[in-house]
Amino acid sequence: MDSYTLPYTFSQRAQQLTSSTIREILKVTERPEIISFAGGLPAPDGFPVDVINQAYDTVLANSGRSALQYGPTEGYAPLRAWVAEDLKRVGASVDADEVLIVSGSQQALDMLGKLFIDPGSKVLVEAPSYLGAIQSFSLFEPSYQAVPTDDGGLIPAGLTNDVAAGARFIYVLPNFQNPTGLTLSLERRQALVERCAALQVPIIEDDPYGDLRYAGTAQPGLLGLGRAVGATVIRLGSFSKVLAPGLRLGYIVAPRPIISKLVQIKQATDLHTATLTQMAVYETVKTGFLTEHLPKVRDIYKAQCGYMLDAMDEHFPATVSWTRPEGGMFIWVTLPSHIDGTELLARAIARNVAFVPGAPFFAGAHPQTNTLRLSFVTVPEARIREGIAILGALIKES
Amino acid sequence: MDSYTLPYTFSQRAQQLTSSTIREILKVTERPEIISFAGGLPAPDGFPVDVINQAYDTVLANSGRSALQYGPTEGYAPLRAWVAEDLKRVGASVDADEVLIVSGSQQALDMLGKLFIDPGSKVLVEAPSYLGAIQSFSLFEPSYQAVPTDDGGLIPAGLTNDVAAGARFIYVLPNFQNPTGLTLSLERRQALVERCAALQVPIIEDDPYGDLRYAGTAQPGLLGLGRAVGATVIRLGSFSKVLAPGLRLGYIVAPRPIISKLVQIKQATDLHTATLTQMAVYETVKTGFLTEHLPKVRDIYKAQCGYMLDAMDEHFPATVSWTRPEGGMFIWVTLPSHIDGTELLARAIARNVAFVPGAPFFAGAHPQTNTLRLSFVTVPEARIREGIAILGALIKES
């Protein structure tokens, strides 16, 4: 139907939404014969189903009526306090009233878009960066400015006065970045928060994978480092990767004046996050369950990552390079410059293998089309080896 | 702190958010000595705690891993199908793929704001209308145009060509409206959908309370009536009032091209609504549980409403008028024109009684300041009588 004949008019932002070609291609990944390295799904073997079931039962049996009633927009107070206490592990000293509970980190991105972005506002992103964040922010029509990266991740010196001038915020994933799998060194973290403090650019630190470290040494979060030097840091956390994503539970940590605005925004957005979910997750984590649970999850991810790296060492030609993540879910592959990731995907799908091409992860920068993102988390070992062998052969044929 | 010294810049929309005076006043309603008619909370006596607990247990025991995994943005397919089937009760024939599951109706309002509203876009609302909708839409900076109402609710003839010209949509609550408690007659419904079809103005039909009818005769929804005459109707439904609001579960019904855009918006907003919640609610409702459950809820609401109407008949002076709802949660009071609702609230709080003054419910219209909204749902009978007696005395003193 021609848009002029529609009996309704969409907003400018909605008119700009187009169905993504890659999304259409990746719909085939639901077919069982496809070996899919495209997903961002956590390993369901790591979901503590029985513990969560017990927690729901306890909450509904003991506090059913309050668990099923409307709750405060800020979130369930004991869970906010638990998050504040837990952040000591990443070197941050936070009060419970600096924590706002949200319906997954994706909602935090939407709310921060509402808070900070006017049409045309400059927003700084790593090149490449998380696609879901780009999608969220884009609804508020920012102008993206890419901050350069290398094999150590974001380059703080790339944050020049020119690059940073007037930026509403910089969006950073310091641990096992999506899509690259790279982790920022302590030196770069320190340099980043110092530059942002001097430039008065708020930092959005998105850390969904930080607890999934299975190699190397944990680094302090940008929140603690930034507060020490007067930077404004807004930290996003999530229970999706440490417990289960189907719960849709995450949180925002920020200075009180920002939390105060975000509470008003959250109220207009969905009133509050489900009370029952918050109480059940608090019931699950309050006794330190994650301390025993997370090592099991890390072991799964470490093994899965190892299978894929092994297979890549065996099957990928020397003209291809890739990251070796210390945690998280993703490996980033750089192909010879004449190979286009989207074109390779089309050929891979024909051989029943899928991944996400790298180009869409670049906002505000010339996309590196000879890249792709591989997720190793949910595919069984034998299928990983089979799929990587096929990809290797396709690359060699290119 | 002066805004010029803040180390960050909020968006225009966020700068316009101000802490509401009334919200501040109403914070005192959390004190136990306050008799609060201000809330919009459903009666927790009506929450089927045990049935919901059993449903969570069944889902987690039988399908735990899929219940805890990411799910499709559109929603859990069996729940979408259930909603489509259920809508036959309000006279609409709907396919499951015209249903999108959302995290409560409030999220639907946010997503529809994103879909339809550019800064300055004309949006038609009843005067008065639901405050939460006004808050959601306002983040997208529309220009409100009020459609006049009388004691039969919205007046379709008020939708003149001038009033409707260029409007992105009209937002209507046809059953037991929030805040007035009024219900549109069949004649007005028919006239409304016919006018909107002719004017090409989409209708957003918000019906959270439709199943809570305890008097009078059920009327067909605008969705079915509108489709019959070629109007574009987007219907919002919720499990908050028929099951429990703490679950945060609702749905949007719309033509496929609109659902398609809303799915892209929902993906950027929060990926999807919690899988576990959707599966547990489907488990709860799939065997027709609501057919036996809703009469119990209606009985509670009918009795509560009766207590308040009785007390008002006894204690309010003849200079005051009020609505007599056939369902839902609210009674709307019109005071003598010299009494201001906000000023009355201040005096009522001093006597430990609270309500919501009427003025904030008017968008795009001169507010009727001599109005107020009373909720009768969660207050015990004796406290209703006590609180209404105090209000009556305060009004007589004015």
Short mmCIF file of N, CA and C in Angstrom, two decimals, chain A residues 123-193:
data_model
loop_
_atom_site.label_atom_id
_atom_site.label_comp_id
_atom_site.label_asym_id
_atom_site.label_seq_id
_atom_site.Cartn_x
_atom_site.Cartn_y
_atom_site.Cartn_z
N VAL A 123 26.13 11.73 19.85
CA VAL A 123 26.29 10.59 20.75
C VAL A 123 27.56 9.85 20.32
N LEU A 124 28.43 9.55 21.28
CA LEU A 124 29.69 8.88 20.97
C LEU A 124 29.54 7.38 21.19
N VAL A 125 29.94 6.62 20.20
CA VAL A 125 29.89 5.15 20.30
C VAL A 125 31.21 4.57 19.83
N GLU A 126 31.55 3.42 20.37
CA GLU A 126 32.69 2.68 19.85
C GLU A 126 32.36 2.21 18.43
N ALA A 127 33.39 2.08 17.64
CA ALA A 127 33.19 1.53 16.28
C ALA A 127 33.99 0.23 16.19
N PRO A 128 33.31 -0.91 16.26
CA PRO A 128 31.87 -1.17 16.30
C PRO A 128 31.31 -1.12 17.71
N SER A 129 29.95 -1.10 17.80
CA SER A 129 29.26 -1.11 19.10
C SER A 129 28.03 -2.03 19.04
N TYR A 130 27.39 -2.15 20.21
CA TYR A 130 26.25 -3.06 20.34
C TYR A 130 25.07 -2.58 19.49
N LEU A 131 24.59 -3.48 18.65
CA LEU A 131 23.53 -3.16 17.70
C LEU A 131 22.23 -2.75 18.39
N GLY A 132 21.91 -3.42 19.48
CA GLY A 132 20.68 -3.11 20.21
C GLY A 132 20.69 -1.70 20.79
N ALA A 133 21.87 -1.24 21.20
CA ALA A 133 21.97 0.13 21.70
C ALA A 133 21.78 1.12 20.57
N ILE A 134 22.37 0.82 19.44
CA ILE A 134 22.23 1.70 18.27
C ILE A 134 20.75 1.79 17.88
N GLN A 135 20.06 0.64 17.92
CA GLN A 135 18.63 0.65 17.59
C GLN A 135 17.83 1.49 18.58
N SER A 136 18.14 1.33 19.87
CA SER A 136 17.41 2.10 20.89
C SER A 136 17.64 3.60 20.73
N PHE A 137 18.92 3.97 20.67
CA PHE A 137 19.23 5.40 20.58
C PHE A 137 18.66 6.00 19.29
N SER A 138 18.68 5.23 18.22
CA SER A 138 18.29 5.78 16.91
C SER A 138 16.84 6.25 16.90
N LEU A 139 15.98 5.67 17.75
CA LEU A 139 14.60 6.13 17.80
C LEU A 139 14.52 7.60 18.21
N PHE A 140 15.59 8.11 18.85
CA PHE A 140 15.57 9.51 19.27
C PHE A 140 16.42 10.38 18.35
N GLU A 141 16.83 9.80 17.21
CA GLU A 141 17.42 10.52 16.09
C GLU A 141 18.69 11.30 16.44
N PRO A 142 19.68 10.62 17.07
CA PRO A 142 20.95 11.31 17.36
C PRO A 142 21.82 11.37 16.11
N SER A 143 22.91 12.10 16.22
CA SER A 143 23.97 12.05 15.23
C SER A 143 25.13 11.29 15.87
N TYR A 144 25.48 10.16 15.28
CA TYR A 144 26.52 9.34 15.89
C TYR A 144 27.91 9.84 15.51
N GLN A 145 28.80 9.81 16.49
CA GLN A 145 30.21 10.09 16.24
C GLN A 145 30.98 8.87 16.74
N ALA A 146 31.72 8.22 15.84
CA ALA A 146 32.46 7.02 16.23
C ALA A 146 33.74 7.41 16.94
N VAL A 147 34.08 6.63 17.97
CA VAL A 147 35.38 6.78 18.64
C VAL A 147 36.22 5.60 18.16
N PRO A 148 37.43 5.87 17.69
CA PRO A 148 38.21 4.79 17.08
C PRO A 148 38.61 3.72 18.09
N THR A 149 38.76 2.51 17.60
CA THR A 149 39.18 1.38 18.41
C THR A 149 40.33 0.66 17.70
N ASP A 150 41.07 -0.12 18.48
CA ASP A 150 42.07 -1.01 17.90
C ASP A 150 41.93 -2.36 18.59
N ASP A 151 42.98 -3.19 18.56
CA ASP A 151 42.81 -4.52 19.15
C ASP A 151 42.84 -4.48 20.68
N GLY A 152 42.93 -3.31 21.25
CA GLY A 152 42.75 -3.15 22.70
C GLY A 152 41.42 -2.50 23.03
N GLY A 153 40.55 -2.39 22.04
CA GLY A 153 39.24 -1.75 22.26
C GLY A 153 39.33 -0.25 22.03
N LEU A 154 38.44 0.48 22.70
CA LEU A 154 38.34 1.93 22.52
C LEU A 154 39.67 2.63 22.85
N ILE A 155 40.04 3.61 22.01
CA ILE A 155 41.29 4.36 22.19
C ILE A 155 40.94 5.69 22.86
N PRO A 156 41.27 5.85 24.16
CA PRO A 156 40.87 7.09 24.85
C PRO A 156 41.42 8.35 24.18
N ALA A 157 42.64 8.27 23.61
CA ALA A 157 43.20 9.45 22.97
C ALA A 157 42.38 9.88 21.75
N GLY A 158 41.53 8.95 21.27
CA GLY A 158 40.66 9.30 20.15
C GLY A 158 39.55 10.25 20.56
N LEU A 159 39.37 10.41 21.86
CA LEU A 159 38.37 11.35 22.38
C LEU A 159 38.95 12.75 22.39
N THR A 160 39.19 13.30 21.24
CA THR A 160 39.73 14.66 21.15
C THR A 160 38.65 15.67 21.50
N ASN A 161 39.06 16.90 21.71
CA ASN A 161 38.09 17.97 21.98
C ASN A 161 37.06 18.05 20.86
N ASP A 162 37.52 17.94 19.63
CA ASP A 162 36.62 18.00 18.48
C ASP A 162 35.61 16.86 18.50
N VAL A 163 36.11 15.66 18.72
CA VAL A 163 35.23 14.48 18.73
C VAL A 163 34.19 14.61 19.84
N ALA A 164 34.64 15.08 21.00
CA ALA A 164 33.77 15.09 22.18
C ALA A 164 32.87 16.31 22.27
N ALA A 165 33.18 17.37 21.53
CA ALA A 165 32.48 18.64 21.72
C ALA A 165 30.97 18.47 21.61
N GLY A 166 30.27 18.83 22.66
CA GLY A 166 28.81 18.82 22.65
C GLY A 166 28.17 17.46 22.73
N ALA A 167 28.99 16.41 22.93
CA ALA A 167 28.41 15.06 22.99
C ALA A 167 27.53 14.92 24.22
N ARG A 168 26.37 14.29 24.05
CA ARG A 168 25.46 14.09 25.19
C ARG A 168 25.97 12.98 26.11
N PHE A 169 26.64 11.97 25.53
CA PHE A 169 27.27 10.91 26.32
C PHE A 169 28.14 10.06 25.40
N ILE A 170 28.98 9.22 26.05
CA ILE A 170 29.70 8.17 25.32
C ILE A 170 29.21 6.83 25.85
N TYR A 171 28.93 5.93 24.93
CA TYR A 171 28.41 4.60 25.29
C TYR A 171 29.52 3.58 25.12
N VAL A 172 29.86 2.88 26.21
CA VAL A 172 31.03 2.00 26.24
C VAL A 172 30.68 0.66 26.86
N LEU A 173 31.19 -0.43 26.27
CA LEU A 173 31.10 -1.75 26.89
C LEU A 173 32.52 -2.20 27.22
N PRO A 174 32.97 -2.01 28.46
CA PRO A 174 34.39 -2.22 28.76
C PRO A 174 34.82 -3.68 28.85
N ASN A 175 33.88 -4.59 29.14
CA ASN A 175 34.23 -6.00 29.32
C ASN A 175 33.66 -6.87 28.21
N PHE A 176 34.59 -7.59 27.47
CA PHE A 176 34.12 -8.59 26.49
C PHE A 176 33.05 -7.95 25.61
N GLN A 177 33.43 -6.90 24.97
CA GLN A 177 32.49 -6.05 24.26
C GLN A 177 31.65 -6.83 23.25
N ASN A 178 30.41 -6.40 23.10
CA ASN A 178 29.55 -6.87 22.02
C ASN A 178 29.65 -5.81 20.93
N PRO A 179 30.24 -6.12 19.77
CA PRO A 179 30.49 -7.44 19.18
C PRO A 179 31.92 -7.95 19.25
N THR A 180 32.89 -7.19 19.73
CA THR A 180 34.28 -7.60 19.48
C THR A 180 34.84 -8.61 20.47
N GLY A 181 34.23 -8.73 21.65
CA GLY A 181 34.80 -9.57 22.69
C GLY A 181 35.99 -8.96 23.41
N LEU A 182 36.36 -7.73 23.05
CA LEU A 182 37.55 -7.09 23.62
C LEU A 182 37.27 -6.48 24.99
N THR A 183 38.34 -6.39 25.82
CA THR A 183 38.25 -5.83 27.16
C THR A 183 39.23 -4.67 27.27
N LEU A 184 38.76 -3.58 27.87
CA LEU A 184 39.63 -2.41 28.06
C LEU A 184 40.62 -2.67 29.19
N SER A 185 41.87 -2.31 28.96
CA SER A 185 42.89 -2.42 30.01
C SER A 185 42.64 -1.38 31.09
N LEU A 186 43.27 -1.59 32.24
CA LEU A 186 43.14 -0.62 33.33
C LEU A 186 43.64 0.76 32.90
N GLU A 187 44.75 0.78 32.16
CA GLU A 187 45.30 2.06 31.71
C GLU A 187 44.28 2.80 30.85
N ARG A 188 43.67 2.08 29.94
CA ARG A 188 42.68 2.75 29.06
C ARG A 188 41.45 3.19 29.85
N ARG A 189 41.04 2.36 30.82
CA ARG A 189 39.90 2.75 31.65
C ARG A 189 40.20 4.07 32.37
N GLN A 190 41.38 4.11 32.96
CA GLN A 190 41.77 5.30 33.72
C GLN A 190 41.82 6.52 32.79
N ALA A 191 42.43 6.33 31.64
CA ALA A 191 42.54 7.44 30.69
C ALA A 191 41.15 7.88 30.21
N LEU A 192 40.29 6.90 29.98
CA LEU A 192 38.93 7.22 29.50
C LEU A 192 38.16 8.06 30.52
N VAL A 193 38.14 7.64 31.78
CA VAL A 193 37.35 8.39 32.77
C VAL A 193 37.96 9.78 32.99
#
